[in-house]
mmCIF file of N, CA, C and O in Angstrom:
data_model
loop_
_atom_site.group_PDB
_atom_site.id
_atom_site.type_symbol
_atom_site.label_atom_id
_atom_site.label_comp_id
_atom_site.label_asym_id
_atom_site.label_seq_id
_atom_site.Cartn_x
_atom_site.Cartn_y
_atom_site.Cartn_z
ATOM 1 N N ARG Z 1 -56.383 8.376 -18.092
ATOM 2 C CA ARG Z 1 -56.274 9.788 -18.396
ATOM 3 C C ARG Z 1 -55.968 9.958 -19.867
ATOM 4 O O ARG Z 1 -55.183 9.215 -20.430
ATOM 5 N N PRO Z 2 -56.527 10.983 -20.486
ATOM 6 C CA PRO Z 2 -56.195 11.250 -21.884
ATOM 7 C C PRO Z 2 -54.734 11.630 -22.029
ATOM 8 O O PRO Z 2 -54.161 12.294 -21.172
ATOM 9 N N VAL Z 3 -54.122 11.206 -23.110
ATOM 10 C CA VAL Z 3 -52.732 11.523 -23.410
ATOM 11 C C VAL Z 3 -52.709 12.268 -24.729
ATOM 12 O O VAL Z 3 -53.271 11.806 -25.718
ATOM 13 N N ALA Z 4 -52.055 13.425 -24.753
ATOM 14 C CA ALA Z 4 -52.059 14.268 -25.945
ATOM 15 C C ALA Z 4 -51.100 13.766 -27.022
ATOM 16 O O ALA Z 4 -51.269 14.060 -28.185
ATOM 17 N N GLU Z 5 -50.097 13.021 -26.641
ATOM 18 C CA GLU Z 5 -49.139 12.523 -27.622
ATOM 19 C C GLU Z 5 -49.129 11.003 -27.592
ATOM 20 O O GLU Z 5 -49.537 10.399 -26.598
ATOM 21 N N PRO Z 6 -48.696 10.377 -28.663
ATOM 22 C CA PRO Z 6 -48.669 8.910 -28.662
ATOM 23 C C PRO Z 6 -47.794 8.362 -27.540
ATOM 24 O O PRO Z 6 -46.709 8.865 -27.282
ATOM 25 N N ALA Z 7 -48.305 7.378 -26.850
ATOM 26 C CA ALA Z 7 -47.563 6.747 -25.760
ATOM 27 C C ALA Z 7 -46.697 5.619 -26.311
ATOM 28 O O ALA Z 7 -47.014 5.024 -27.337
ATOM 29 N N THR Z 8 -45.628 5.331 -25.611
ATOM 30 C CA THR Z 8 -44.774 4.219 -26.007
ATOM 31 C C THR Z 8 -45.438 2.908 -25.586
ATOM 32 O O THR Z 8 -46.300 2.910 -24.694
ATOM 33 N N PRO Z 9 -45.027 1.792 -26.182
ATOM 34 C CA PRO Z 9 -45.591 0.511 -25.746
ATOM 35 C C PRO Z 9 -45.389 0.270 -24.249
ATOM 36 O O PRO Z 9 -46.277 -0.256 -23.582
ATOM 37 N N ALA Z 10 -44.257 0.679 -23.704
ATOM 38 C CA ALA Z 10 -44.004 0.495 -22.270
ATOM 39 C C ALA Z 10 -44.968 1.328 -21.436
ATOM 40 O O ALA Z 10 -45.480 0.873 -20.400
ATOM 41 N N GLU Z 11 -45.261 2.563 -21.873
ATOM 42 C CA GLU Z 11 -46.210 3.408 -21.145
ATOM 43 C C GLU Z 11 -47.616 2.824 -21.205
ATOM 44 O O GLU Z 11 -48.343 2.840 -20.213
ATOM 45 N N LEU Z 12 -47.999 2.305 -22.362
ATOM 46 C CA LEU Z 12 -49.315 1.686 -22.497
ATOM 47 C C LEU Z 12 -49.453 0.470 -21.589
ATOM 48 O O LEU Z 12 -50.476 0.277 -20.939
ATOM 49 N N GLU Z 13 -48.419 -0.349 -21.526
ATOM 50 C CA GLU Z 13 -48.460 -1.537 -20.670
ATOM 51 C C GLU Z 13 -48.504 -1.139 -19.198
ATOM 52 O O GLU Z 13 -49.234 -1.731 -18.409
ATOM 53 N N ALA Z 14 -47.739 -0.124 -18.821
ATOM 54 C CA ALA Z 14 -47.766 0.350 -17.432
ATOM 55 C C ALA Z 14 -49.151 0.874 -17.072
ATOM 56 O O ALA Z 14 -49.654 0.619 -15.969
ATOM 57 N N THR Z 15 -49.790 1.565 -17.992
ATOM 58 C CA THR Z 15 -51.142 2.071 -17.756
ATOM 59 C C THR Z 15 -52.123 0.919 -17.618
ATOM 60 O O THR Z 15 -52.960 0.907 -16.707
ATOM 61 N N ARG Z 16 -52.037 -0.066 -18.510
ATOM 62 C CA ARG Z 16 -52.934 -1.218 -18.444
ATOM 63 C C ARG Z 16 -52.773 -1.935 -17.116
ATOM 64 O O ARG Z 16 -53.751 -2.301 -16.466
ATOM 65 N N GLN Z 17 -51.541 -2.124 -16.677
ATOM 66 C CA GLN Z 17 -51.291 -2.809 -15.401
ATOM 67 C C GLN Z 17 -51.825 -2.000 -14.222
ATOM 68 O O GLN Z 17 -52.407 -2.562 -13.292
ATOM 69 N N ALA Z 18 -51.659 -0.672 -14.255
ATOM 70 C CA ALA Z 18 -52.164 0.169 -13.172
ATOM 71 C C ALA Z 18 -53.684 0.096 -13.089
ATOM 72 O O ALA Z 18 -54.255 0.006 -11.993
ATOM 73 N N VAL Z 19 -54.353 0.095 -14.242
ATOM 74 C CA VAL Z 19 -55.814 -0.004 -14.259
ATOM 75 C C VAL Z 19 -56.251 -1.370 -13.758
ATOM 76 O O VAL Z 19 -57.205 -1.492 -12.979
ATOM 77 N N GLN Z 20 -55.558 -2.426 -14.157
ATOM 78 C CA GLN Z 20 -55.894 -3.774 -13.705
ATOM 79 C C GLN Z 20 -55.738 -3.892 -12.187
ATOM 80 O O GLN Z 20 -56.595 -4.468 -11.513
ATOM 81 N N GLU Z 21 -54.677 -3.314 -11.632
ATOM 82 C CA GLU Z 21 -54.470 -3.332 -10.186
ATOM 83 C C GLU Z 21 -55.562 -2.548 -9.460
ATOM 84 O O GLU Z 21 -56.059 -2.983 -8.413
ATOM 85 N N LEU Z 22 -55.958 -1.418 -10.016
ATOM 86 C CA LEU Z 22 -57.046 -0.632 -9.422
ATOM 87 C C LEU Z 22 -58.346 -1.432 -9.425
ATOM 88 O O LEU Z 22 -59.080 -1.462 -8.428
ATOM 89 N N LEU Z 23 -58.617 -2.109 -10.512
ATOM 90 C CA LEU Z 23 -59.809 -2.944 -10.613
ATOM 91 C C LEU Z 23 -59.771 -4.067 -9.579
ATOM 92 O O LEU Z 23 -60.767 -4.348 -8.915
ATOM 93 N N GLU Z 24 -58.625 -4.700 -9.396
ATOM 94 C CA GLU Z 24 -58.493 -5.781 -8.418
ATOM 95 C C GLU Z 24 -58.689 -5.263 -6.994
ATOM 96 O O GLU Z 24 -59.333 -5.926 -6.169
ATOM 97 N N ARG Z 25 -58.178 -4.060 -6.685
ATOM 98 C CA ARG Z 25 -58.393 -3.473 -5.354
ATOM 99 C C ARG Z 25 -59.867 -3.169 -5.127
ATOM 100 O O ARG Z 25 -60.393 -3.390 -4.036
ATOM 101 N N ALA Z 26 -60.532 -2.676 -6.158
ATOM 102 C CA ALA Z 26 -61.964 -2.387 -6.039
ATOM 103 C C ALA Z 26 -62.746 -3.673 -5.796
ATOM 104 O O ALA Z 26 -63.657 -3.711 -4.974
ATOM 105 N N ARG Z 27 -62.389 -4.738 -6.496
ATOM 106 C CA ARG Z 27 -63.069 -6.021 -6.306
ATOM 107 C C ARG Z 27 -62.831 -6.563 -4.895
ATOM 108 O O ARG Z 27 -63.726 -7.139 -4.296
ATOM 109 N N ALA Z 28 -61.632 -6.394 -4.380
ATOM 110 C CA ALA Z 28 -61.328 -6.878 -3.032
ATOM 111 C C ALA Z 28 -62.125 -6.100 -1.982
ATOM 112 O O ALA Z 28 -62.553 -6.664 -0.977
ATOM 113 N N ALA Z 29 -62.349 -4.805 -2.233
ATOM 114 C CA ALA Z 29 -63.089 -3.981 -1.286
ATOM 115 C C ALA Z 29 -64.585 -4.261 -1.337
ATOM 116 O O ALA Z 29 -65.290 -4.052 -0.351
ATOM 117 N N ARG Z 30 -65.068 -4.722 -2.464
ATOM 118 C CA ARG Z 30 -66.500 -4.984 -2.655
ATOM 119 C C ARG Z 30 -66.675 -6.361 -3.274
ATOM 120 O O ARG Z 30 -66.725 -6.496 -4.493
ATOM 121 N N PRO Z 31 -66.789 -7.414 -2.459
ATOM 122 C CA PRO Z 31 -66.896 -8.775 -2.988
ATOM 123 C C PRO Z 31 -68.035 -8.953 -3.989
ATOM 124 O O PRO Z 31 -67.916 -9.746 -4.917
ATOM 125 N N GLU Z 32 -69.115 -8.204 -3.840
ATOM 126 C CA GLU Z 32 -70.229 -8.339 -4.786
ATOM 127 C C GLU Z 32 -69.829 -7.889 -6.198
ATOM 128 O O GLU Z 32 -70.494 -8.236 -7.172
ATOM 129 N N ALA Z 33 -68.719 -7.175 -6.317
ATOM 130 C CA ALA Z 33 -68.256 -6.715 -7.631
ATOM 131 C C ALA Z 33 -67.766 -7.872 -8.502
ATOM 132 O O ALA Z 33 -67.630 -7.712 -9.708
ATOM 133 N N GLU Z 34 -67.508 -9.013 -7.914
ATOM 134 C CA GLU Z 34 -67.070 -10.176 -8.701
ATOM 135 C C GLU Z 34 -68.102 -10.549 -9.755
ATOM 136 O O GLU Z 34 -67.770 -11.147 -10.766
ATOM 137 N N ARG Z 35 -69.354 -10.196 -9.533
ATOM 138 C CA ARG Z 35 -70.413 -10.529 -10.503
ATOM 139 C C ARG Z 35 -70.386 -9.616 -11.723
ATOM 140 O O ARG Z 35 -71.047 -9.901 -12.710
ATOM 141 N N VAL Z 36 -69.656 -8.519 -11.650
ATOM 142 C CA VAL Z 36 -69.636 -7.546 -12.740
ATOM 143 C C VAL Z 36 -68.538 -7.924 -13.736
ATOM 144 O O VAL Z 36 -67.376 -8.059 -13.374
ATOM 145 N N GLU Z 37 -68.931 -8.102 -14.979
ATOM 146 C CA GLU Z 37 -67.961 -8.427 -16.028
ATOM 147 C C GLU Z 37 -67.240 -7.151 -16.443
ATOM 148 O O GLU Z 37 -67.864 -6.132 -16.728
ATOM 149 N N THR Z 38 -65.926 -7.198 -16.446
ATOM 150 C CA THR Z 38 -65.125 -6.033 -16.815
ATOM 151 C C THR Z 38 -64.049 -6.443 -17.797
ATOM 152 O O THR Z 38 -63.684 -7.624 -17.890
ATOM 153 N N GLU Z 39 -63.552 -5.466 -18.510
ATOM 154 C CA GLU Z 39 -62.459 -5.680 -19.460
ATOM 155 C C GLU Z 39 -61.641 -4.400 -19.504
ATOM 156 O O GLU Z 39 -62.193 -3.310 -19.637
ATOM 157 N N VAL Z 40 -60.332 -4.528 -19.374
ATOM 158 C CA VAL Z 40 -59.452 -3.373 -19.437
ATOM 159 C C VAL Z 40 -59.012 -3.195 -20.883
ATOM 160 O O VAL Z 40 -58.491 -4.125 -21.503
ATOM 161 N N ARG Z 41 -59.236 -1.999 -21.415
ATOM 162 C CA ARG Z 41 -58.818 -1.665 -22.777
ATOM 163 C C ARG Z 41 -58.190 -0.281 -22.780
ATOM 164 O O ARG Z 41 -58.609 0.587 -22.033
ATOM 165 N N ILE Z 42 -57.244 -0.100 -23.649
ATOM 166 C CA ILE Z 42 -56.667 1.218 -23.878
ATOM 167 C C ILE Z 42 -56.985 1.570 -25.317
ATOM 168 O O ILE Z 42 -56.650 0.818 -26.235
ATOM 169 N N GLU Z 43 -57.680 2.677 -25.504
ATOM 170 C CA GLU Z 43 -58.147 3.085 -26.822
ATOM 171 C C GLU Z 43 -57.517 4.419 -27.217
ATOM 172 O O GLU Z 43 -57.211 5.244 -26.364
ATOM 173 N N HIS Z 44 -57.385 4.619 -28.508
ATOM 174 C CA HIS Z 44 -56.937 5.905 -29.046
ATOM 175 C C HIS Z 44 -58.150 6.609 -29.633
ATOM 176 O O HIS Z 44 -58.978 5.977 -30.290
ATOM 177 N N GLY Z 45 -58.284 7.882 -29.370
ATOM 178 C CA GLY Z 45 -59.383 8.649 -29.934
ATOM 179 C C GLY Z 45 -59.909 9.669 -28.952
ATOM 180 O O GLY Z 45 -59.391 9.846 -27.857
ATOM 181 N N VAL Z 46 -60.958 10.341 -29.366
ATOM 182 C CA VAL Z 46 -61.616 11.324 -28.516
ATOM 183 C C VAL Z 46 -62.397 10.540 -27.457
ATOM 184 O O VAL Z 46 -63.236 9.698 -27.797
ATOM 185 N N PRO Z 47 -62.123 10.763 -26.162
ATOM 186 C CA PRO Z 47 -62.726 9.941 -25.108
ATOM 187 C C PRO Z 47 -64.244 9.796 -25.207
ATOM 188 O O PRO Z 47 -64.768 8.680 -25.114
ATOM 189 N N ALA Z 48 -64.965 10.885 -25.389
ATOM 190 C CA ALA Z 48 -66.431 10.788 -25.452
ATOM 191 C C ALA Z 48 -66.872 9.940 -26.635
ATOM 192 O O ALA Z 48 -67.779 9.119 -26.520
ATOM 193 N N GLU Z 49 -66.232 10.110 -27.777
ATOM 194 C CA GLU Z 49 -66.608 9.335 -28.967
ATOM 195 C C GLU Z 49 -66.327 7.848 -28.778
ATOM 196 O O GLU Z 49 -67.137 6.999 -29.154
ATOM 197 N N VAL Z 50 -65.167 7.526 -28.198
ATOM 198 C CA VAL Z 50 -64.823 6.122 -27.958
ATOM 199 C C VAL Z 50 -65.836 5.481 -27.017
ATOM 200 O O VAL Z 50 -66.363 4.398 -27.277
ATOM 201 N N LEU Z 51 -66.146 6.163 -25.915
ATOM 202 C CA LEU Z 51 -67.084 5.606 -24.941
ATOM 203 C C LEU Z 51 -68.496 5.525 -25.493
ATOM 204 O O LEU Z 51 -69.222 4.562 -25.211
ATOM 205 N N LEU Z 52 -68.913 6.504 -26.293
ATOM 206 C CA LEU Z 52 -70.241 6.438 -26.903
ATOM 207 C C LEU Z 52 -70.331 5.258 -27.860
ATOM 208 O O LEU Z 52 -71.391 4.647 -27.998
ATOM 209 N N GLY Z 53 -69.230 4.902 -28.508
ATOM 210 C CA GLY Z 53 -69.223 3.715 -29.355
ATOM 211 C C GLY Z 53 -69.502 2.457 -28.554
ATOM 212 O O GLY Z 53 -70.250 1.576 -28.992
ATOM 213 N N TYR Z 54 -68.941 2.367 -27.367
ATOM 214 C CA TYR Z 54 -69.194 1.214 -26.501
ATOM 215 C C TYR Z 54 -70.618 1.240 -25.938
ATOM 216 O O TYR Z 54 -71.198 0.201 -25.647
ATOM 217 N N ALA Z 55 -71.179 2.427 -25.787
ATOM 218 C CA ALA Z 55 -72.521 2.547 -25.212
ATOM 219 C C ALA Z 55 -73.584 1.894 -26.088
ATOM 220 O O ALA Z 55 -74.655 1.558 -25.597
ATOM 221 N N ASP Z 56 -73.286 1.707 -27.359
ATOM 222 C CA ASP Z 56 -74.256 1.071 -28.248
ATOM 223 C C ASP Z 56 -74.544 -0.373 -27.848
ATOM 224 O O ASP Z 56 -75.636 -0.877 -28.097
ATOM 225 N N THR Z 57 -73.569 -1.050 -27.239
ATOM 226 C CA THR Z 57 -73.751 -2.461 -26.877
ATOM 227 C C THR Z 57 -73.615 -2.716 -25.372
ATOM 228 O O THR Z 57 -73.844 -3.832 -24.927
ATOM 229 N N ALA Z 58 -73.234 -1.691 -24.611
ATOM 230 C CA ALA Z 58 -73.035 -1.867 -23.169
ATOM 231 C C ALA Z 58 -74.372 -1.918 -22.432
ATOM 232 O O ALA Z 58 -75.364 -1.349 -22.876
ATOM 233 N N GLU Z 59 -74.377 -2.614 -21.313
ATOM 234 C CA GLU Z 59 -75.548 -2.609 -20.441
ATOM 235 C C GLU Z 59 -75.569 -1.360 -19.574
ATOM 236 O O GLU Z 59 -76.632 -0.871 -19.203
ATOM 237 N N HIS Z 60 -74.370 -0.845 -19.236
ATOM 238 C CA HIS Z 60 -74.272 0.302 -18.339
ATOM 239 C C HIS Z 60 -72.869 0.870 -18.472
ATOM 240 O O HIS Z 60 -71.899 0.119 -18.519
ATOM 241 N N LEU Z 61 -72.740 2.183 -18.523
ATOM 242 C CA LEU Z 61 -71.436 2.847 -18.489
ATOM 243 C C LEU Z 61 -71.245 3.473 -17.118
ATOM 244 O O LEU Z 61 -72.172 4.088 -16.578
ATOM 245 N N VAL Z 62 -70.051 3.313 -16.563
ATOM 246 C CA VAL Z 62 -69.699 3.959 -15.307
ATOM 247 C C VAL Z 62 -68.397 4.700 -15.550
ATOM 248 O O VAL Z 62 -67.403 4.096 -15.967
ATOM 249 N N VAL Z 63 -68.412 6.003 -15.327
ATOM 250 C CA VAL Z 63 -67.216 6.815 -15.535
ATOM 251 C C VAL Z 63 -66.968 7.647 -14.295
ATOM 252 O O VAL Z 63 -67.889 7.961 -13.539
ATOM 253 N N GLY Z 64 -65.723 7.997 -14.081
ATOM 254 C CA GLY Z 64 -65.372 8.866 -12.974
ATOM 255 C C GLY Z 64 -65.346 10.305 -13.428
ATOM 256 O O GLY Z 64 -65.201 10.591 -14.610
ATOM 257 N N SER Z 65 -65.508 11.213 -12.473
ATOM 258 C CA SER Z 65 -65.379 12.630 -12.799
ATOM 259 C C SER Z 65 -64.010 13.084 -12.321
ATOM 260 O O SER Z 65 -63.491 12.591 -11.327
ATOM 261 N N ARG Z 66 -63.449 14.005 -13.028
ATOM 262 C CA ARG Z 66 -62.136 14.516 -12.642
ATOM 263 C C ARG Z 66 -62.302 15.452 -11.457
ATOM 264 O O ARG Z 66 -63.314 16.117 -11.301
ATOM 265 N N GLY Z 67 -61.278 15.511 -10.623
ATOM 266 C CA GLY Z 67 -61.355 16.359 -9.441
ATOM 267 C C GLY Z 67 -61.309 17.834 -9.781
ATOM 268 O O GLY Z 67 -60.398 18.294 -10.446
ATOM 269 N N MET Z 68 -62.311 18.565 -9.352
ATOM 270 C CA MET Z 68 -62.350 20.016 -9.517
ATOM 271 C C MET Z 68 -62.720 20.610 -8.171
ATOM 272 O O MET Z 68 -63.342 19.973 -7.347
ATOM 273 N N GLY Z 69 -62.383 21.831 -7.972
ATOM 274 C CA GLY Z 69 -62.695 22.456 -6.704
ATOM 275 C C GLY Z 69 -63.818 23.472 -6.806
ATOM 276 O O GLY Z 69 -64.192 23.892 -7.893
ATOM 277 N N GLY Z 70 -64.344 23.853 -5.656
ATOM 278 C CA GLY Z 70 -65.342 24.909 -5.561
ATOM 279 C C GLY Z 70 -66.546 24.723 -6.459
ATOM 280 O O GLY Z 70 -67.093 23.633 -6.575
ATOM 281 N N PHE Z 71 -66.963 25.799 -7.115
ATOM 282 C CA PHE Z 71 -68.160 25.793 -7.940
ATOM 283 C C PHE Z 71 -68.057 24.790 -9.083
ATOM 284 O O PHE Z 71 -69.045 24.164 -9.457
ATOM 285 N N LYS Z 72 -66.871 24.619 -9.643
ATOM 286 C CA LYS Z 72 -66.700 23.710 -10.778
ATOM 287 C C LYS Z 72 -67.105 22.284 -10.435
ATOM 288 O O LYS Z 72 -67.476 21.525 -11.311
ATOM 289 N N ARG Z 73 -67.028 21.906 -9.173
ATOM 290 C CA ARG Z 73 -67.391 20.555 -8.768
ATOM 291 C C ARG Z 73 -68.874 20.269 -9.038
ATOM 292 O O ARG Z 73 -69.289 19.128 -9.191
ATOM 293 N N LEU Z 74 -69.687 21.308 -9.105
ATOM 294 C CA LEU Z 74 -71.107 21.142 -9.375
ATOM 295 C C LEU Z 74 -71.376 20.816 -10.836
ATOM 296 O O LEU Z 74 -72.468 20.384 -11.191
ATOM 297 N N LEU Z 75 -70.403 21.034 -11.703
ATOM 298 C CA LEU Z 75 -70.569 20.824 -13.132
ATOM 299 C C LEU Z 75 -69.936 19.511 -13.565
ATOM 300 O O LEU Z 75 -68.963 19.062 -12.979
ATOM 301 N N LEU Z 76 -70.490 18.905 -14.600
ATOM 302 C CA LEU Z 76 -69.881 17.710 -15.171
ATOM 303 C C LEU Z 76 -68.862 18.123 -16.213
ATOM 304 O O LEU Z 76 -68.993 19.176 -16.833
ATOM 305 N N GLY Z 77 -67.886 17.281 -16.432
ATOM 306 C CA GLY Z 77 -66.923 17.529 -17.491
ATOM 307 C C GLY Z 77 -67.544 17.258 -18.853
ATOM 308 O O GLY Z 77 -68.660 16.739 -18.962
ATOM 309 N N SER Z 78 -66.808 17.581 -19.901
ATOM 310 C CA SER Z 78 -67.353 17.428 -21.251
ATOM 311 C C SER Z 78 -67.628 15.970 -21.600
ATOM 312 O O SER Z 78 -68.626 15.668 -22.262
ATOM 313 N N VAL Z 79 -66.781 15.047 -21.156
ATOM 314 C CA VAL Z 79 -67.010 13.624 -21.458
ATOM 315 C C VAL Z 79 -68.246 13.135 -20.707
ATOM 316 O O VAL Z 79 -69.132 12.500 -21.286
ATOM 317 N N SER Z 80 -68.337 13.424 -19.422
ATOM 318 C CA SER Z 80 -69.507 13.006 -18.638
ATOM 319 C C SER Z 80 -70.791 13.589 -19.207
ATOM 320 O O SER Z 80 -71.807 12.898 -19.297
ATOM 321 N N THR Z 81 -70.743 14.844 -19.600
ATOM 322 C CA THR Z 81 -71.930 15.488 -20.167
ATOM 323 C C THR Z 81 -72.344 14.804 -21.469
ATOM 324 O O THR Z 81 -73.518 14.501 -21.675
ATOM 325 N N ALA Z 82 -71.382 14.542 -22.342
ATOM 326 C CA ALA Z 82 -71.692 13.871 -23.615
ATOM 327 C C ALA Z 82 -72.303 12.500 -23.368
ATOM 328 O O ALA Z 82 -73.281 12.118 -24.014
ATOM 329 N N LEU Z 83 -71.744 11.755 -22.425
ATOM 330 C CA LEU Z 83 -72.251 10.407 -22.150
ATOM 331 C C LEU Z 83 -73.649 10.438 -21.551
ATOM 332 O O LEU Z 83 -74.516 9.664 -21.955
ATOM 333 N N THR Z 84 -73.878 11.322 -20.594
ATOM 334 C CA THR Z 84 -75.199 11.348 -19.963
ATOM 335 C C THR Z 84 -76.273 11.838 -20.919
ATOM 336 O O THR Z 84 -77.444 11.499 -20.757
ATOM 337 N N HIS Z 85 -75.900 12.595 -21.929
ATOM 338 C CA HIS Z 85 -76.882 13.092 -22.895
ATOM 339 C C HIS Z 85 -77.067 12.191 -24.111
ATOM 340 O O HIS Z 85 -78.132 12.200 -24.726
ATOM 341 N N HIS Z 86 -76.031 11.431 -24.490
ATOM 342 C CA HIS Z 86 -76.090 10.720 -25.768
ATOM 343 C C HIS Z 86 -75.915 9.209 -25.698
ATOM 344 O O HIS Z 86 -76.129 8.532 -26.698
ATOM 345 N N ALA Z 87 -75.523 8.671 -24.568
ATOM 346 C CA ALA Z 87 -75.321 7.219 -24.470
ATOM 347 C C ALA Z 87 -76.652 6.499 -24.613
ATOM 348 O O ALA Z 87 -77.683 6.962 -24.119
ATOM 349 N N ARG Z 88 -76.628 5.345 -25.276
ATOM 350 C CA ARG Z 88 -77.842 4.553 -25.478
ATOM 351 C C ARG Z 88 -78.076 3.557 -24.344
ATOM 352 O O ARG Z 88 -78.908 2.672 -24.471
ATOM 353 N N CYS Z 89 -77.310 3.695 -23.274
ATOM 354 C CA CYS Z 89 -77.472 2.820 -22.116
ATOM 355 C C CYS Z 89 -77.410 3.698 -20.864
ATOM 356 O O CYS Z 89 -76.979 4.846 -20.929
ATOM 357 N N PRO Z 90 -77.834 3.167 -19.723
ATOM 358 C CA PRO Z 90 -77.712 3.953 -18.487
ATOM 359 C C PRO Z 90 -76.255 4.325 -18.235
ATOM 360 O O PRO Z 90 -75.342 3.544 -18.528
ATOM 361 N N THR Z 91 -76.041 5.513 -17.713
ATOM 362 C CA THR Z 91 -74.689 6.009 -17.452
ATOM 363 C C THR Z 91 -74.635 6.569 -16.039
ATOM 364 O O THR Z 91 -75.507 7.328 -15.633
ATOM 365 N N THR Z 92 -73.608 6.169 -15.299
ATOM 366 C CA THR Z 92 -73.395 6.671 -13.947
ATOM 367 C C THR Z 92 -72.080 7.424 -13.908
ATOM 368 O O THR Z 92 -71.063 6.912 -14.390
ATOM 369 N N VAL Z 93 -72.091 8.624 -13.354
ATOM 370 C CA VAL Z 93 -70.874 9.413 -13.177
ATOM 371 C C VAL Z 93 -70.533 9.391 -11.695
ATOM 372 O O VAL Z 93 -71.320 9.832 -10.863
ATOM 373 N N VAL Z 94 -69.380 8.838 -11.360
ATOM 374 C CA VAL Z 94 -68.948 8.691 -9.975
ATOM 375 C C VAL Z 94 -68.025 9.856 -9.634
ATOM 376 O O VAL Z 94 -67.010 10.053 -10.295
ATOM 377 N N PRO Z 95 -68.375 10.639 -8.619
ATOM 378 C CA PRO Z 95 -67.505 11.765 -8.247
ATOM 379 C C PRO Z 95 -66.191 11.265 -7.669
ATOM 380 O O PRO Z 95 -66.089 10.127 -7.194
ATOM 381 N N GLU Z 96 -65.198 12.131 -7.712
ATOM 382 C CA GLU Z 96 -63.880 11.773 -7.191
ATOM 383 C C GLU Z 96 -63.965 11.361 -5.725
ATOM 384 O O GLU Z 96 -63.325 10.426 -5.298
ATOM 385 N N HIS Z 97 -64.782 12.056 -4.956
ATOM 386 C CA HIS Z 97 -64.936 11.760 -3.536
ATOM 387 C C HIS Z 97 -66.359 11.315 -3.271
ATOM 388 O O HIS Z 97 -67.308 12.001 -3.631
ATOM 389 N N GLY Z 98 -66.500 10.159 -2.646
ATOM 390 C CA GLY Z 98 -67.828 9.674 -2.291
ATOM 391 C C GLY Z 98 -68.361 10.416 -1.087
ATOM 392 O O GLY Z 98 -67.666 11.224 -0.465
ATOM 393 N N PRO Z 99 -69.600 10.134 -0.700
ATOM 394 C CA PRO Z 99 -70.226 10.857 0.415
ATOM 395 C C PRO Z 99 -69.521 10.633 1.743
ATOM 396 O O PRO Z 99 -69.596 11.458 2.624
ATOM 397 N N ASP Z 100 -68.810 9.516 1.884
ATOM 398 C CA ASP Z 100 -68.133 9.241 3.154
ATOM 399 C C ASP Z 100 -66.657 9.609 3.118
ATOM 400 O O ASP Z 100 -65.908 9.299 4.024
ATOM 401 N N GLN Z 101 -66.224 10.292 2.051
ATOM 402 C CA GLN Z 101 -64.827 10.701 1.933
ATOM 403 C C GLN Z 101 -64.727 12.215 1.985
ATOM 404 O O GLN Z 101 -65.527 12.907 1.357
ATOM 405 N N PRO Z 102 -63.754 12.735 2.696
ATOM 406 C CA PRO Z 102 -63.603 14.190 2.751
ATOM 407 C C PRO Z 102 -63.088 14.728 1.416
ATOM 408 O O PRO Z 102 -62.393 14.035 0.681
ATOM 409 N N THR Z 103 -63.460 15.954 1.111
ATOM 410 C CA THR Z 103 -62.917 16.620 -0.070
ATOM 411 C C THR Z 103 -61.602 17.244 0.283
ATOM 412 O O THR Z 103 -61.263 17.404 1.458
ATOM 413 N N ARG Z 104 -60.851 17.622 -0.721
ATOM 414 C CA ARG Z 104 -59.531 18.235 -0.472
ATOM 415 C C ARG Z 104 -59.659 19.606 0.106
ATOM 416 O O ARG Z 104 -60.454 20.384 -0.157
#
C-alpha cells in the first residue's frame, strides 16, 4: 500500500515480511507458481512511475486492484490504468475478488 509519510525501518521490515509471507502462501496454494521468479522490494516514489520503470525490463507485470464497491468496481484505478496503457510488457490486473469468491 502507498504510504504518504516516510516509514520507519521497523515498519518497512514488517511490510517486507508480510509481503514475503503472502507470497509464500500463494506459492503453497499453487505449486505451479514455484516456476515464477519473484523478488520482494519496497520502493519510494509514485507507484505508477516506479512500476513503469520495472516494465522496461519485466516479462510481465501483475498488479492487484484495490477494493471498490458498486459502479466503481467497473473502473480501474489510476495505477492500473497507467500500467495497462503505458507498460512495455504485458500487464495483468487482478481484481480483489476472483470469480469463485463472493464480493463484500
